[in-house]
Coordinates of C-alpha atoms in Angstrom, one line a residue:
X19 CA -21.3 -171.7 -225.6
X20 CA -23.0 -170.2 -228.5
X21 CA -26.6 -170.2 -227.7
X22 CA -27.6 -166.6 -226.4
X23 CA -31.4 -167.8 -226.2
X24 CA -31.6 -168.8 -223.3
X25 CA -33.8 -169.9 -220.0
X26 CA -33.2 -167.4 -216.5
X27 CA -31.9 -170.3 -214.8
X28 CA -29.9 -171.5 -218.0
X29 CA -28.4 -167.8 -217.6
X30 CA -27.4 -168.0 -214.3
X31 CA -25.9 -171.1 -214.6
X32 CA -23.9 -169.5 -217.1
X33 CA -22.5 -167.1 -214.2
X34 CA -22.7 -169.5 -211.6
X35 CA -20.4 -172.8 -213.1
X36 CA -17.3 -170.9 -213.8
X37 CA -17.1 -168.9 -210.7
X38 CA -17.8 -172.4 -208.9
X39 CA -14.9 -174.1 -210.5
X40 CA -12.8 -171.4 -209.9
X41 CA -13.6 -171.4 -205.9
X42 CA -12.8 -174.9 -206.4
X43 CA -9.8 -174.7 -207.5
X44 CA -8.4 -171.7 -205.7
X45 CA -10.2 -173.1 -201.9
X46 CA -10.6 -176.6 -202.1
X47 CA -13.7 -178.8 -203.0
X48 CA -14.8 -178.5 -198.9
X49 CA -14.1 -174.9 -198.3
X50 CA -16.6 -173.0 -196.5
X51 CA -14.7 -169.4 -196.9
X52 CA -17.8 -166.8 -198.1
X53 CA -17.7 -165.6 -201.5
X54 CA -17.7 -161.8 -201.9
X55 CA -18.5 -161.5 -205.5
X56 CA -18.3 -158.6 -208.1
X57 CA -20.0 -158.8 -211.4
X58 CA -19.6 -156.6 -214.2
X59 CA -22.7 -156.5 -216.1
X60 CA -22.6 -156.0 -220.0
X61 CA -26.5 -155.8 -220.0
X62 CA -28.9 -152.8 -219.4
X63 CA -30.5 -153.1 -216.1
X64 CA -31.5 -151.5 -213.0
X65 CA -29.9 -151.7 -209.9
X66 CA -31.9 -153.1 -206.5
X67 CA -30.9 -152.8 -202.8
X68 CA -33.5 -154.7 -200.7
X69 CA -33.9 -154.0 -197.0
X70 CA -32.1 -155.7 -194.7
X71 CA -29.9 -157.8 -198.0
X72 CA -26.0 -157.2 -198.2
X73 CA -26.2 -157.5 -201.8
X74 CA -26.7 -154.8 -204.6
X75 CA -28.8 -156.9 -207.3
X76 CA -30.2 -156.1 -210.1
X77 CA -32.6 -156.8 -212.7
X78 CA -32.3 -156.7 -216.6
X79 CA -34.1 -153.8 -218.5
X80 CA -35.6 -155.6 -221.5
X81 CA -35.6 -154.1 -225.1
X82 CA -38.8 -152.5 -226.6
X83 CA -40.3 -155.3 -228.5
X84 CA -43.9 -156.4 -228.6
X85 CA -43.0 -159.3 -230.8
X86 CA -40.3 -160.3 -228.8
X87 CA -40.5 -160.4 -225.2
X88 CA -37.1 -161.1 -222.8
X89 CA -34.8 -159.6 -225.5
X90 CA -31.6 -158.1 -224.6
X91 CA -28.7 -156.2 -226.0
X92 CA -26.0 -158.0 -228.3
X93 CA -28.5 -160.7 -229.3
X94 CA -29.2 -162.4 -225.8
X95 CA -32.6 -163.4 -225.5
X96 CA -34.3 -164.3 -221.6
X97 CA -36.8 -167.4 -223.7
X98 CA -39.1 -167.6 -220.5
X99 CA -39.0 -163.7 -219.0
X100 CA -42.9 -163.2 -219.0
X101 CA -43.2 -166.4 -217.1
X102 CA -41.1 -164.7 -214.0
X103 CA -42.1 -162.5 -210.8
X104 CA -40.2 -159.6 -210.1
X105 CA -38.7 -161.3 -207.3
X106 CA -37.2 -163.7 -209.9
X107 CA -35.7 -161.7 -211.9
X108 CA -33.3 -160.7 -209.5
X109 CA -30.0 -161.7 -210.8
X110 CA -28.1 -161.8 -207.4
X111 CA -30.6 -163.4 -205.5
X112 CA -30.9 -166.5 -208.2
X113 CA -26.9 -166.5 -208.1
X114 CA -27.1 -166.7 -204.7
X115 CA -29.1 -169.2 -204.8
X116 CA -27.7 -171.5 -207.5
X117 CA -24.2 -171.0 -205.8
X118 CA -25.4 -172.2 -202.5
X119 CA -27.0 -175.2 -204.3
X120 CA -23.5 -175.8 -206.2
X121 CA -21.9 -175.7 -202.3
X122 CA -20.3 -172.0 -202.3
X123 CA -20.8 -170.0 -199.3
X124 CA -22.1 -166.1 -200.4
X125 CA -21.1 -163.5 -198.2
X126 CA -22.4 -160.1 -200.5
X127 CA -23.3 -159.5 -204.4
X128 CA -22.3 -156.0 -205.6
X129 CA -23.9 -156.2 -209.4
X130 CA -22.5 -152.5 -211.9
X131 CA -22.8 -151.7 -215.0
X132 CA -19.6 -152.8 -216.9
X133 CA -18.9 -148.8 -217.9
X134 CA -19.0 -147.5 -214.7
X135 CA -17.0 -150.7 -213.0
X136 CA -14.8 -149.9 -215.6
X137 CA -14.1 -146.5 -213.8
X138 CA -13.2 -148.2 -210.3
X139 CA -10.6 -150.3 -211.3
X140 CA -8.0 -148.2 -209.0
X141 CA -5.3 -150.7 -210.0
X142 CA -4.7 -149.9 -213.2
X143 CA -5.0 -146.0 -212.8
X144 CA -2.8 -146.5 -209.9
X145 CA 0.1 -148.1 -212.3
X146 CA -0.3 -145.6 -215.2
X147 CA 0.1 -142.7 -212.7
X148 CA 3.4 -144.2 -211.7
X149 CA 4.5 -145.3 -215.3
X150 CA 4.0 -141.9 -216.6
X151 CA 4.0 -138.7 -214.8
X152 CA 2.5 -136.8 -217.5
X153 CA -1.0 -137.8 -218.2
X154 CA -4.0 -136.1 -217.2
X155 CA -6.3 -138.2 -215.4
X156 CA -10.2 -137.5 -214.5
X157 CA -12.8 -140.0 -213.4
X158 CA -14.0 -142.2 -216.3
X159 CA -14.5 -145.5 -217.7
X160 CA -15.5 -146.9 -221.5
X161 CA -16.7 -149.9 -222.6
X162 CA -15.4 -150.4 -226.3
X163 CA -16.4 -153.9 -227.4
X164 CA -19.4 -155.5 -228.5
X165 CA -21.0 -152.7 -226.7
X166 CA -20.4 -149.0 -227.0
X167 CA -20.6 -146.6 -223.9
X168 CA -18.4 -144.0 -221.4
X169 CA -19.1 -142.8 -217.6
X170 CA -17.2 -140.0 -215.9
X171 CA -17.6 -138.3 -212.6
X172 CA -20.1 -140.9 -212.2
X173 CA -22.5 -140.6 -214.7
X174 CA -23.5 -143.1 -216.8
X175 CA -23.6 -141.4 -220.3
X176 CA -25.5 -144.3 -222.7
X177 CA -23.4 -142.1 -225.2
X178 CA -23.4 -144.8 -228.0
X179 CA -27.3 -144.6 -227.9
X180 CA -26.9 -141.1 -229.2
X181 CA -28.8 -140.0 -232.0
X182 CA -26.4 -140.3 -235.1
X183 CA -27.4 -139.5 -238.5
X184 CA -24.3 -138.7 -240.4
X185 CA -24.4 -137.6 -244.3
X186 CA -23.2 -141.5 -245.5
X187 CA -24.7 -143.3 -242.1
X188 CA -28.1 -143.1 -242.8
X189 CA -28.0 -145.6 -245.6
X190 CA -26.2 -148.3 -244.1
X191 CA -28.6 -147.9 -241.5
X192 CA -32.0 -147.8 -243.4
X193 CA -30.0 -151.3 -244.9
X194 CA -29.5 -153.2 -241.5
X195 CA -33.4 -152.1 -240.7
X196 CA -34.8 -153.9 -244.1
X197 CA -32.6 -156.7 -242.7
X198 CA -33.7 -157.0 -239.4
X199 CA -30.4 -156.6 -238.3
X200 CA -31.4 -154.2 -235.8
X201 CA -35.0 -153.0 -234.2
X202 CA -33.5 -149.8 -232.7
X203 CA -35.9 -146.9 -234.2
X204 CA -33.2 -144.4 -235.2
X205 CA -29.6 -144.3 -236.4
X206 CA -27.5 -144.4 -233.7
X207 CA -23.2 -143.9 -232.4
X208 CA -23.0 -147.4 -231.4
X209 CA -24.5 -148.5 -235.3
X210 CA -20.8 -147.6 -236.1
X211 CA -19.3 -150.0 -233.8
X212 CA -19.0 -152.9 -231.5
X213 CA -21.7 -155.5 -232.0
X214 CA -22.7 -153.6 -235.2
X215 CA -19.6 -154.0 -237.2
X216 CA -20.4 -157.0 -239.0
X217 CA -24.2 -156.1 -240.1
X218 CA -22.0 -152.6 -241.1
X219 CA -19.8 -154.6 -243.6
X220 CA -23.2 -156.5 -244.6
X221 CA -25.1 -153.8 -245.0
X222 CA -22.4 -152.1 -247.1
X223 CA -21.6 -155.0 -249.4
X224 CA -25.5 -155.0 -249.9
X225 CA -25.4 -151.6 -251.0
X226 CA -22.5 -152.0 -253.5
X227 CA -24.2 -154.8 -255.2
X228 CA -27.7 -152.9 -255.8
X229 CA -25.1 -149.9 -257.2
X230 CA -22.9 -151.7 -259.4
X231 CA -20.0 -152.0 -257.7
X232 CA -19.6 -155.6 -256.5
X233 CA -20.5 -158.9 -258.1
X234 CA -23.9 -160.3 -256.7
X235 CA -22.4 -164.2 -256.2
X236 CA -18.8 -162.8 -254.7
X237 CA -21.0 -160.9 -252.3
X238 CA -23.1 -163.8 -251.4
X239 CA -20.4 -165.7 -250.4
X240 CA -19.2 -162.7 -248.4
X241 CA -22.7 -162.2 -246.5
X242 CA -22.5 -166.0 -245.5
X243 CA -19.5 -165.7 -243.8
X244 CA -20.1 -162.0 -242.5
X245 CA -23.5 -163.7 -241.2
X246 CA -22.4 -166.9 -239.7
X247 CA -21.9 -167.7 -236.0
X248 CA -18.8 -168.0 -236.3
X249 CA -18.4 -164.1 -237.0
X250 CA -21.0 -163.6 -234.1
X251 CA -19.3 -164.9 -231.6
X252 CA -15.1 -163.9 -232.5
X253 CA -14.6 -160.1 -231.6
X254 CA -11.2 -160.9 -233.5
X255 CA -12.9 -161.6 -237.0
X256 CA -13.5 -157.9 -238.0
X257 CA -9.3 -157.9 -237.5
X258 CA -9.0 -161.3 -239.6
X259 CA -10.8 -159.8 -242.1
X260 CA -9.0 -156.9 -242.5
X261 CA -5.7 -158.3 -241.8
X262 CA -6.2 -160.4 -244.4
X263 CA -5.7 -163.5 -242.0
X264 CA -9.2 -164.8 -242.7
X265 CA -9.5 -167.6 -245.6
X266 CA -12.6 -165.6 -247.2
X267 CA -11.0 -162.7 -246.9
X268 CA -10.0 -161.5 -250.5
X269 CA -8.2 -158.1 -251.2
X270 CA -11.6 -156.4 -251.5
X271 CA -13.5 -157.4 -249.0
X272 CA -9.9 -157.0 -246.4
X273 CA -10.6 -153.2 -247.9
X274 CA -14.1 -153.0 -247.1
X275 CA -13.8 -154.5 -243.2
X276 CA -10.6 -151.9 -242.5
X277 CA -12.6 -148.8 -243.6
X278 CA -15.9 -150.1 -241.3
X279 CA -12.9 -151.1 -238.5
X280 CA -11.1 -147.4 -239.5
X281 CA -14.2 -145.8 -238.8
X282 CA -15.1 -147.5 -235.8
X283 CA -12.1 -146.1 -234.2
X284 CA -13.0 -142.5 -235.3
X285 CA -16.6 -143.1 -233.5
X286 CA -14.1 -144.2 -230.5
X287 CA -12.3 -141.1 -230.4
X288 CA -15.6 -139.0 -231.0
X289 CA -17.0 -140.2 -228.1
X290 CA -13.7 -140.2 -226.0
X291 CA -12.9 -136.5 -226.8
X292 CA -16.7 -135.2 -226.1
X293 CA -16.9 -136.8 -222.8
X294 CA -13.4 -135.3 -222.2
X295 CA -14.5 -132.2 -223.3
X296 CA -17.1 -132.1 -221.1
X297 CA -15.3 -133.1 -218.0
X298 CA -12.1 -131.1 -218.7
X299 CA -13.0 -128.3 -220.8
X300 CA -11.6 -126.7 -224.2
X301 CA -7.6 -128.0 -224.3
X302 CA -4.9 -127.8 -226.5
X303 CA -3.4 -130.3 -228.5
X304 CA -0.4 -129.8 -226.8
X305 CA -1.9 -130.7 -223.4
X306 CA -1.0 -133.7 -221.2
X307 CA -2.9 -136.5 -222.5
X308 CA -6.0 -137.4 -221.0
X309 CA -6.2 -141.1 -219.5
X310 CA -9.3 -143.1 -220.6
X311 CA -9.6 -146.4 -219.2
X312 CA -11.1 -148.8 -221.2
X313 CA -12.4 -152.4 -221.3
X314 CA -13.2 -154.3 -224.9
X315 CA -11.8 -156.2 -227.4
X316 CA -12.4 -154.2 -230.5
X317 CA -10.7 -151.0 -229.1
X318 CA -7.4 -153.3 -227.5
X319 CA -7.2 -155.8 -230.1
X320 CA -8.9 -154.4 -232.8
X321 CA -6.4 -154.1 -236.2
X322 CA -6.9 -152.3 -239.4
X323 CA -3.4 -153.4 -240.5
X324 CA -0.2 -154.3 -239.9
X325 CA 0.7 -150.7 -238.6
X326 CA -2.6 -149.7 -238.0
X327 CA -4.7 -150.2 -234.8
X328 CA -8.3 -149.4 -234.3
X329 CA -7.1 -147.6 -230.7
X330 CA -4.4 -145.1 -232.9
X331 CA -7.1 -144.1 -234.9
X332 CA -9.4 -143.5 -231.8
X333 CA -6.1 -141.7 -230.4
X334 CA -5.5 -139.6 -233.5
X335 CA -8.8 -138.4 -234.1
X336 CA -9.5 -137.3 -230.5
X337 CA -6.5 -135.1 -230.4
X338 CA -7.7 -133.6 -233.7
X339 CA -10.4 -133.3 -232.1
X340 CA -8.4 -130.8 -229.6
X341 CA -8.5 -133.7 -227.1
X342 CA -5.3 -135.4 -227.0
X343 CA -6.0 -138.7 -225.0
X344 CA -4.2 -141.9 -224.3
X345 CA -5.9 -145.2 -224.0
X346 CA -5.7 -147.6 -220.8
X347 CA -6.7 -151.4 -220.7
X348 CA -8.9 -151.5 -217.7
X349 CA -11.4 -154.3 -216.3
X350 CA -14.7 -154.4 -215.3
X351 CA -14.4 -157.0 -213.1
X352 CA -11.8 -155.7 -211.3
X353 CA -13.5 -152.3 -211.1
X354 CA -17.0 -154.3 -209.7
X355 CA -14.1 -156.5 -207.1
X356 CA -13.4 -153.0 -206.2
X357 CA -17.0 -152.0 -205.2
X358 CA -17.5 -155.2 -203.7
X359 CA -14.7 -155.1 -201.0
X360 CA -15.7 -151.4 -200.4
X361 CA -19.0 -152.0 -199.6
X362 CA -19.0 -153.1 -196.2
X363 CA -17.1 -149.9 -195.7
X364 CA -19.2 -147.2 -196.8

């Protein structure tokens, strides 16, 4: 589903119907085995622990915006947020509700951050330490998709919400505020990337009309497909543009999406080398890698070109960096399955 402005309820339902069909499936239409849930959530919040509940809820942390109220990251919008208590808002306690009407039997709700879930998922650290003996490997997790952040030794950096003002960035962000592309009061890492990287390519198209550079109806028939939903809701179309695999995309706008996809991975490897730095100290490029586990779809499947991947360049630019790294696919989910199952343990 498209729509991202939605009701509370509509949102939970959103939750709620998939994991239903999949209990379903997996137990049987009449199963009464309790449901110990994880959920990795993509969405600033804070975290709740009620007295006496088994869950860890949690409630969104909406964006600074007295002319829109409910909004939340990546273009979600909560349509009837004033109209809710603070005891509504709770995002387990409505699941938990909404599953029992649906006939699934909750046991306990453990509701993370996606970063730092990203950081428990033991499994896949566990089979990188036995593929490769060689790696250096410190408590982190990334989140490299439509959002933009990194944890390690438990802290939860927000590190794509740095301040960011680069000599060529602060143009294309001055661009995508005149737009209304983004209400975020200052140029920011995660303007480089993620959820960003289309209003980028707008932005930057914009700006090479108004110089000179680029024929005003060529880039109007860019900016309506750079601006449709269809862009919105494919992580993959950045890499169809640039690949060259998309039907709008000519030979100049292909070069145009590689340099903002190019970039994007040098952002990556920014961030992954200062957080490295930070836990591990000054290294040499001749060090052991350092494993970052990762989740998101622009950093795994993200392509510049045939030979070219957005995670090389993230890579490549760390270790120039003096922090040679190596990239790990991790999930989330698995990470907040993790903490779920450990909770009745600790």
């Amino acid at each position: 589903e498209d729509q991202r402005e939605v009701t509370f309820a509509e949102f939970i339902d959103r939750i709620a119907k998939p994991i239903t069909k999949a209990y379903k499936e997996q137990h049987g239409e009449d199963s009464t085995e309790p449901l110990t849930l994880g959920i990795s959530l993509g969405f600033p919040h804070e975290n709740v622990n009620e007295e006496g509940s088994k869950d860890i809820d949690a409630r969104f942390i909406t964006e600074e915006d007295p002319q829109v109220h409910g909004k939340l990251t990546k273009e979600w919008k909560i349509t009837d947020w004033d109209e809710l208590s603070d005891d509504q808002k709770l995002i387990g306690k409505a699941l938990r509700q909404r599953l029992t009407e649906l006939g699934i039997s909750v046991d306990s709700i453990v509701i993370g951050n996606d970063t730092s879930m990203v950081a428990l998922d033991a499994g896949i650290r566990q089979a990188a330490e036995r593929e490769n003996q060689d790696l250096l490997f410190f408590a982190n997790g990334a989140v490299f998709g439509s959002g933009t952040n990194m944890t390690f030794d438990g802290i939860n950096t927000e590190i794509g919400r740095a301040y960011w003002d680069y000599f060529d960035a602060l143009p294309i962000y001055k661009k995508m505020v005149e737009n209304d592309w983004t209400k975020i009061a200052r140029p920011e890492l995660e303007h480089e990337t993620g959820q960003f990287l289309r209003f980028r390519l707008a932005a930057g198209i914009e700006i090479l009309v108004h110089q000179g550079f680029l024929d005003h109806e060529k880039a109007q028939h860019y900016l309506a497909t750079i601006l449709s939903n269809e862009a919105r809701e494919d992580q993959a179309f950045m890499t169809q543009l640039a690949t060259g695999k998309h039907q709008a995309a000519d030979k100049d706008l292909q070069k145009l999406a590689q340099g903002i996809l190019r970039r994007a991975g040098q952002i990556y490897g920014i961030i992954a080398s200062a957080v490295a730095e930070v836990a591990l100290g000054e290294r040499s490029t001749d060090d052991p890698p350092a494993v970052i586990l990762a989740e998101g779809g622009i950093i795994h499947k993200g392509r510049i070109n045939d030979t070219e991947t957005v995670k090389d360049i993230a890579e490549q630019t760390a270790k120039k960096l003096g922090q040679p790294i190596k990239i790990v696919q991790a999930s989330g989910a698995s990470g907040a399955l993790t903490a779920a199952m450990s909770l009745p343990y600790l």
